[in-house]
């Protein structure tokens, strides 16, 4: 028998037994151009082709999108792609990603600049899952990952631009 909240039955994004793939609330603020989604969902940074190579998956997240004009919108988000609930201590066991992107969609071109920042906890499991062992080491005493002298968290940031230009009906550049 499972005890909810233990033995892998917590229904979080890291459980090995019971999983919820997508479950989120989607609502609009009354008389406002702002849409909010929160829960387990697909979250992908903007891209023009070949998929997003930096960040895109189903995660626990909150997004807020505001339609500024008919052709422009802005999205801000927070996501937690990694959480190690099996860590001996719950300190530094999360990876949190914060980001912002704009979507400008016109008749002959679409452009979507984005920026993201991640705080990666040493016990989040990200280093282990992503094969970062080549430049990170595990402290045998604590089990923490040590990355370049950082023993609690690592910081990551990225910026990008998705661009699609359609100068004619016969030609599209991405």
PDB file of C-alpha atoms in Angstrom:
ATOM      1  CA  UNK A   1       0.000   0.000   0.000  1.00  0.00           C
ATOM      2  CA  UNK A   2       1.176   3.512  -0.795  1.00  0.00           C
ATOM      3  CA  UNK A   3       1.213   6.315   1.680  1.00  0.00           C
ATOM      4  CA  UNK A   4       0.536   9.507  -0.233  1.00  0.00           C
ATOM      5  CA  UNK A   5       3.542  11.794  -0.074  1.00  0.00           C
ATOM      6  CA  UNK A   6       6.066   8.983   0.461  1.00  0.00           C
ATOM      7  CA  UNK A   7       7.415   5.863  -1.260  1.00  0.00           C
ATOM      8  CA  UNK A   8       7.240   7.494  -4.694  1.00  0.00           C
ATOM      9  CA  UNK A   9       3.494   8.203  -4.482  1.00  0.00           C
ATOM     10  CA  UNK A  10       3.774  11.963  -4.133  1.00  0.00           C
ATOM     11  CA  UNK A  11       2.615  12.549  -7.739  1.00  0.00           C
ATOM     12  CA  UNK A  12       5.410  15.043  -8.328  1.00  0.00           C
ATOM     13  CA  UNK A  13       7.468  15.358 -11.503  1.00  0.00           C
ATOM     14  CA  UNK A  14      10.211  13.050 -10.220  1.00  0.00           C
ATOM     15  CA  UNK A  15       8.181  10.077  -9.031  1.00  0.00           C
ATOM     16  CA  UNK A  16       9.157   6.659 -10.369  1.00  0.00           C
ATOM     17  CA  UNK A  17       5.768   5.070  -9.786  1.00  0.00           C
ATOM     18  CA  UNK A  18       2.722   7.258 -10.429  1.00  0.00           C
ATOM     19  CA  UNK A  19       3.078  10.162 -12.866  1.00  0.00           C
ATOM     20  CA  UNK A  20       0.890  13.020 -13.960  1.00  0.00           C
ATOM     21  CA  UNK A  21       2.016  14.185 -17.401  1.00  0.00           C
ATOM     22  CA  UNK A  22      -0.055  17.347 -17.957  1.00  0.00           C
ATOM     23  CA  UNK A  23      -2.369  18.996 -15.464  1.00  0.00           C
ATOM     24  CA  UNK A  24      -2.664  22.755 -15.341  1.00  0.00           C
ATOM     25  CA  UNK A  25      -5.032  25.639 -14.718  1.00  0.00           C
ATOM     26  CA  UNK A  26      -5.459  28.089 -17.612  1.00  0.00           C
ATOM     27  CA  UNK A  27      -7.281  31.357 -16.935  1.00  0.00           C
ATOM     28  CA  UNK A  28      -7.570  34.963 -18.106  1.00  0.00           C
ATOM     29  CA  UNK A  29      -7.771  37.902 -15.739  1.00  0.00           C
ATOM     30  CA  UNK A  30     -11.176  39.586 -16.245  1.00  0.00           C
ATOM     31  CA  UNK A  31     -11.118  42.568 -18.618  1.00  0.00           C
ATOM     32  CA  UNK A  32      -7.374  42.109 -19.108  1.00  0.00           C
ATOM     33  CA  UNK A  33      -5.106  40.841 -21.903  1.00  0.00           C
ATOM     34  CA  UNK A  34      -3.228  38.606 -19.389  1.00  0.00           C
ATOM     35  CA  UNK A  35      -3.445  34.796 -19.560  1.00  0.00           C
ATOM     36  CA  UNK A  36      -1.975  32.648 -16.768  1.00  0.00           C
ATOM     37  CA  UNK A  37      -1.213  28.930 -16.827  1.00  0.00           C
ATOM     38  CA  UNK A  38       0.058  27.004 -13.793  1.00  0.00           C
ATOM     39  CA  UNK A  39       0.703  23.334 -13.199  1.00  0.00           C
ATOM     40  CA  UNK A  40       2.406  20.525 -15.128  1.00  0.00           C
ATOM     41  CA  UNK A  41       2.664  21.538 -18.780  1.00  0.00           C
ATOM     42  CA  UNK A  42       4.817  21.659 -21.890  1.00  0.00           C
ATOM     43  CA  UNK A  43       7.034  24.741 -21.786  1.00  0.00           C
ATOM     44  CA  UNK A  44       9.308  25.502 -24.725  1.00  0.00           C
ATOM     45  CA  UNK A  45      11.380  28.601 -25.408  1.00  0.00           C
ATOM     46  CA  UNK A  46      10.722  30.144 -28.849  1.00  0.00           C
ATOM     47  CA  UNK A  47      12.408  28.547 -31.855  1.00  0.00           C
ATOM     48  CA  UNK A  48      12.162  28.855 -35.628  1.00  0.00           C
ATOM     49  CA  UNK A  49      13.085  25.331 -36.727  1.00  0.00           C
ATOM     50  CA  UNK A  50      14.528  21.976 -35.524  1.00  0.00           C
ATOM     51  CA  UNK A  51      13.032  22.318 -32.025  1.00  0.00           C
ATOM     52  CA  UNK A  52      14.396  24.249 -29.057  1.00  0.00           C
ATOM     53  CA  UNK A  53      17.939  23.053 -28.225  1.00  0.00           C
ATOM     54  CA  UNK A  54      18.197  24.931 -24.904  1.00  0.00           C
ATOM     55  CA  UNK A  55      14.987  24.458 -22.900  1.00  0.00           C
ATOM     56  CA  UNK A  56      11.767  22.675 -23.725  1.00  0.00           C
ATOM     57  CA  UNK A  57       9.972  19.886 -21.894  1.00  0.00           C
ATOM     58  CA  UNK A  58       7.006  19.106 -19.684  1.00  0.00           C
ATOM     59  CA  UNK A  59       7.640  20.770 -16.321  1.00  0.00           C
ATOM     60  CA  UNK A  60       5.985  22.212 -13.255  1.00  0.00           C
ATOM     61  CA  UNK A  61       5.605  25.865 -14.248  1.00  0.00           C
ATOM     62  CA  UNK A  62       3.730  29.150 -14.103  1.00  0.00           C
ATOM     63  CA  UNK A  63       3.454  31.318 -17.222  1.00  0.00           C
ATOM     64  CA  UNK A  64       1.886  34.745 -17.678  1.00  0.00           C
ATOM     65  CA  UNK A  65       1.283  36.016 -21.216  1.00  0.00           C
ATOM     66  CA  UNK A  66       0.075  39.505 -22.050  1.00  0.00           C
ATOM     67  CA  UNK A  67      -1.090  40.468 -25.533  1.00  0.00           C
ATOM     68  CA  UNK A  68       0.313  43.963 -25.960  1.00  0.00           C
ATOM     69  CA  UNK A  69      -1.084  44.500 -29.483  1.00  0.00           C
ATOM     70  CA  UNK A  70      -2.603  42.287 -32.174  1.00  0.00           C
ATOM     71  CA  UNK A  71       0.948  41.506 -33.329  1.00  0.00           C
ATOM     72  CA  UNK A  72       2.926  41.456 -30.062  1.00  0.00           C
ATOM     73  CA  UNK A  73       2.832  39.474 -26.832  1.00  0.00           C
ATOM     74  CA  UNK A  74       5.146  39.071 -23.845  1.00  0.00           C
ATOM     75  CA  UNK A  75       5.492  35.907 -21.746  1.00  0.00           C
ATOM     76  CA  UNK A  76       7.191  35.552 -18.359  1.00  0.00           C
ATOM     77  CA  UNK A  77       7.663  32.178 -16.677  1.00  0.00           C
ATOM     78  CA  UNK A  78       9.009  30.199 -13.743  1.00  0.00           C
ATOM     79  CA  UNK A  79       9.640  26.462 -14.103  1.00  0.00           C
ATOM     80  CA  UNK A  80      11.047  23.678 -11.941  1.00  0.00           C
ATOM     81  CA  UNK A  81      12.395  21.016 -14.318  1.00  0.00           C
ATOM     82  CA  UNK A  82      14.370  19.114 -11.653  1.00  0.00           C
ATOM     83  CA  UNK A  83      13.561  18.332  -8.020  1.00  0.00           C
ATOM     84  CA  UNK A  84      15.345  15.638  -6.090  1.00  0.00           C
ATOM     85  CA  UNK A  85      12.929  14.644  -3.326  1.00  0.00           C
ATOM     86  CA  UNK A  86      15.282  11.777  -2.375  1.00  0.00           C
ATOM     87  CA  UNK A  87      18.110  14.133  -1.318  1.00  0.00           C
ATOM     88  CA  UNK A  88      19.337  13.579   2.235  1.00  0.00           C
ATOM     89  CA  UNK A  89      18.702  17.259   2.953  1.00  0.00           C
ATOM     90  CA  UNK A  90      16.146  19.333   1.092  1.00  0.00           C
ATOM     91  CA  UNK A  91      18.697  22.160   0.777  1.00  0.00           C
ATOM     92  CA  UNK A  92      19.758  22.843  -2.831  1.00  0.00           C
ATOM     93  CA  UNK A  93      17.625  20.038  -4.258  1.00  0.00           C
ATOM     94  CA  UNK A  94      15.823  22.095  -6.930  1.00  0.00           C
ATOM     95  CA  UNK A  95      16.534  23.575 -10.323  1.00  0.00           C
ATOM     96  CA  UNK A  96      14.495  26.724 -10.959  1.00  0.00           C
ATOM     97  CA  UNK A  97      14.327  28.465 -14.341  1.00  0.00           C
ATOM     98  CA  UNK A  98      13.021  32.013 -14.851  1.00  0.00           C
ATOM     99  CA  UNK A  99      12.526  33.560 -18.258  1.00  0.00           C
ATOM    100  CA  UNK A 100      10.966  36.135 -20.504  1.00  0.00           C
ATOM    101  CA  UNK A 101      10.231  36.243 -24.216  1.00  0.00           C
ATOM    102  CA  UNK A 102       8.444  38.467 -26.686  1.00  0.00           C
ATOM    103  CA  UNK A 103       6.602  37.292 -29.774  1.00  0.00           C
ATOM    104  CA  UNK A 104       6.316  39.774 -32.637  1.00  0.00           C
ATOM    105  CA  UNK A 105       4.279  38.350 -35.513  1.00  0.00           C
ATOM    106  CA  UNK A 106       3.880  40.381 -38.713  1.00  0.00           C
ATOM    107  CA  UNK A 107       2.842  39.518 -42.253  1.00  0.00           C
ATOM    108  CA  UNK A 108       6.338  39.064 -43.680  1.00  0.00           C
ATOM    109  CA  UNK A 109       8.334  38.159 -40.563  1.00  0.00           C
ATOM    110  CA  UNK A 110       8.133  36.743 -37.051  1.00  0.00           C
ATOM    111  CA  UNK A 111      10.728  37.430 -34.375  1.00  0.00           C
ATOM    112  CA  UNK A 112      10.856  36.095 -30.821  1.00  0.00           C
ATOM    113  CA  UNK A 113      13.751  37.179 -28.576  1.00  0.00           C
ATOM    114  CA  UNK A 114      14.104  35.339 -25.269  1.00  0.00           C
ATOM    115  CA  UNK A 115      16.201  35.335 -22.095  1.00  0.00           C
ATOM    116  CA  UNK A 116      16.349  32.738 -19.318  1.00  0.00           C
ATOM    117  CA  UNK A 117      18.161  32.222 -16.008  1.00  0.00           C
ATOM    118  CA  UNK A 118      18.488  28.993 -14.004  1.00  0.00           C
ATOM    119  CA  UNK A 119      19.596  28.352 -10.444  1.00  0.00           C
ATOM    120  CA  UNK A 120      20.720  24.708 -10.288  1.00  0.00           C
ATOM    121  CA  UNK A 121      20.963  23.136  -6.838  1.00  0.00           C
ATOM    122  CA  UNK A 122      23.866  20.786  -6.171  1.00  0.00           C
ATOM    123  CA  UNK A 123      21.464  18.044  -5.050  1.00  0.00           C
ATOM    124  CA  UNK A 124      18.850  18.599  -7.771  1.00  0.00           C
ATOM    125  CA  UNK A 125      19.940  15.580  -9.807  1.00  0.00           C
ATOM    126  CA  UNK A 126      20.488  17.685 -12.934  1.00  0.00           C
ATOM    127  CA  UNK A 127      24.263  17.167 -12.993  1.00  0.00           C
ATOM    128  CA  UNK A 128      23.822  13.409 -12.692  1.00  0.00           C
ATOM    129  CA  UNK A 129      21.098  13.161 -15.355  1.00  0.00           C
ATOM    130  CA  UNK A 130      22.840  15.434 -17.847  1.00  0.00           C
ATOM    131  CA  UNK A 131      26.223  13.667 -17.582  1.00  0.00           C
ATOM    132  CA  UNK A 132      28.112  16.680 -16.230  1.00  0.00           C
ATOM    133  CA  UNK A 133      30.528  14.434 -14.312  1.00  0.00           C
ATOM    134  CA  UNK A 134      33.402  15.371 -16.644  1.00  0.00           C
ATOM    135  CA  UNK A 135      33.760  18.801 -14.999  1.00  0.00           C
ATOM    136  CA  UNK A 136      31.916  18.245 -11.730  1.00  0.00           C
ATOM    137  CA  UNK A 137      32.750  15.990  -8.811  1.00  0.00           C
ATOM    138  CA  UNK A 138      30.681  14.424  -6.044  1.00  0.00           C
ATOM    139  CA  UNK A 139      31.748  15.167  -2.469  1.00  0.00           C
ATOM    140  CA  UNK A 140      31.833  11.662  -0.982  1.00  0.00           C
ATOM    141  CA  UNK A 141      31.006  12.904   2.527  1.00  0.00           C
ATOM    142  CA  UNK A 142      27.860  14.866   1.617  1.00  0.00           C
ATOM    143  CA  UNK A 143      26.860  13.529  -1.796  1.00  0.00           C
ATOM    144  CA  UNK A 144      26.750  17.110  -3.145  1.00  0.00           C
ATOM    145  CA  UNK A 145      27.983  17.947  -6.616  1.00  0.00           C
ATOM    146  CA  UNK A 146      30.860  20.420  -6.663  1.00  0.00           C
ATOM    147  CA  UNK A 147      31.077  22.454  -9.843  1.00  0.00           C
ATOM    148  CA  UNK A 148      34.145  24.617 -10.301  1.00  0.00           C
ATOM    149  CA  UNK A 149      34.412  25.259  -6.562  1.00  0.00           C
ATOM    150  CA  UNK A 150      30.676  25.945  -6.161  1.00  0.00           C
ATOM    151  CA  UNK A 151      29.191  23.519  -3.672  1.00  0.00           C
ATOM    152  CA  UNK A 152      25.622  24.796  -3.311  1.00  0.00           C
ATOM    153  CA  UNK A 153      24.265  26.026  -6.630  1.00  0.00           C
ATOM    154  CA  UNK A 154      25.336  26.718 -10.166  1.00  0.00           C
ATOM    155  CA  UNK A 155      23.922  29.604 -12.192  1.00  0.00           C
ATOM    156  CA  UNK A 156      23.124  29.464 -15.894  1.00  0.00           C
ATOM    157  CA  UNK A 157      21.761  32.098 -18.232  1.00  0.00           C
ATOM    158  CA  UNK A 158      21.013  32.195 -21.922  1.00  0.00           C
ATOM    159  CA  UNK A 159      19.589  34.480 -24.584  1.00  0.00           C
ATOM    160  CA  UNK A 160      18.302  33.663 -28.020  1.00  0.00           C
ATOM    161  CA  UNK A 161      16.343  34.807 -31.016  1.00  0.00           C
ATOM    162  CA  UNK A 162      13.900  32.874 -33.163  1.00  0.00           C
ATOM    163  CA  UNK A 163      13.507  34.509 -36.564  1.00  0.00           C
ATOM    164  CA  UNK A 164      11.344  33.674 -39.564  1.00  0.00           C
ATOM    165  CA  UNK A 165      11.375  35.902 -42.649  1.00  0.00           C
ATOM    166  CA  UNK A 166       9.023  35.382 -45.624  1.00  0.00           C
ATOM    167  CA  UNK A 167      10.090  37.812 -48.368  1.00  0.00           C
ATOM    168  CA  UNK A 168       7.797  36.056 -50.888  1.00  0.00           C
ATOM    169  CA  UNK A 169       5.330  33.184 -51.012  1.00  0.00           C
ATOM    170  CA  UNK A 170       8.025  30.959 -52.531  1.00  0.00           C
ATOM    171  CA  UNK A 171      10.773  31.684 -49.978  1.00  0.00           C
ATOM    172  CA  UNK A 172      10.960  31.325 -46.178  1.00  0.00           C
ATOM    173  CA  UNK A 173      14.158  31.951 -44.186  1.00  0.00           C
ATOM    174  CA  UNK A 174      14.448  30.686 -40.602  1.00  0.00           C
TER     175      UNK A 174
END
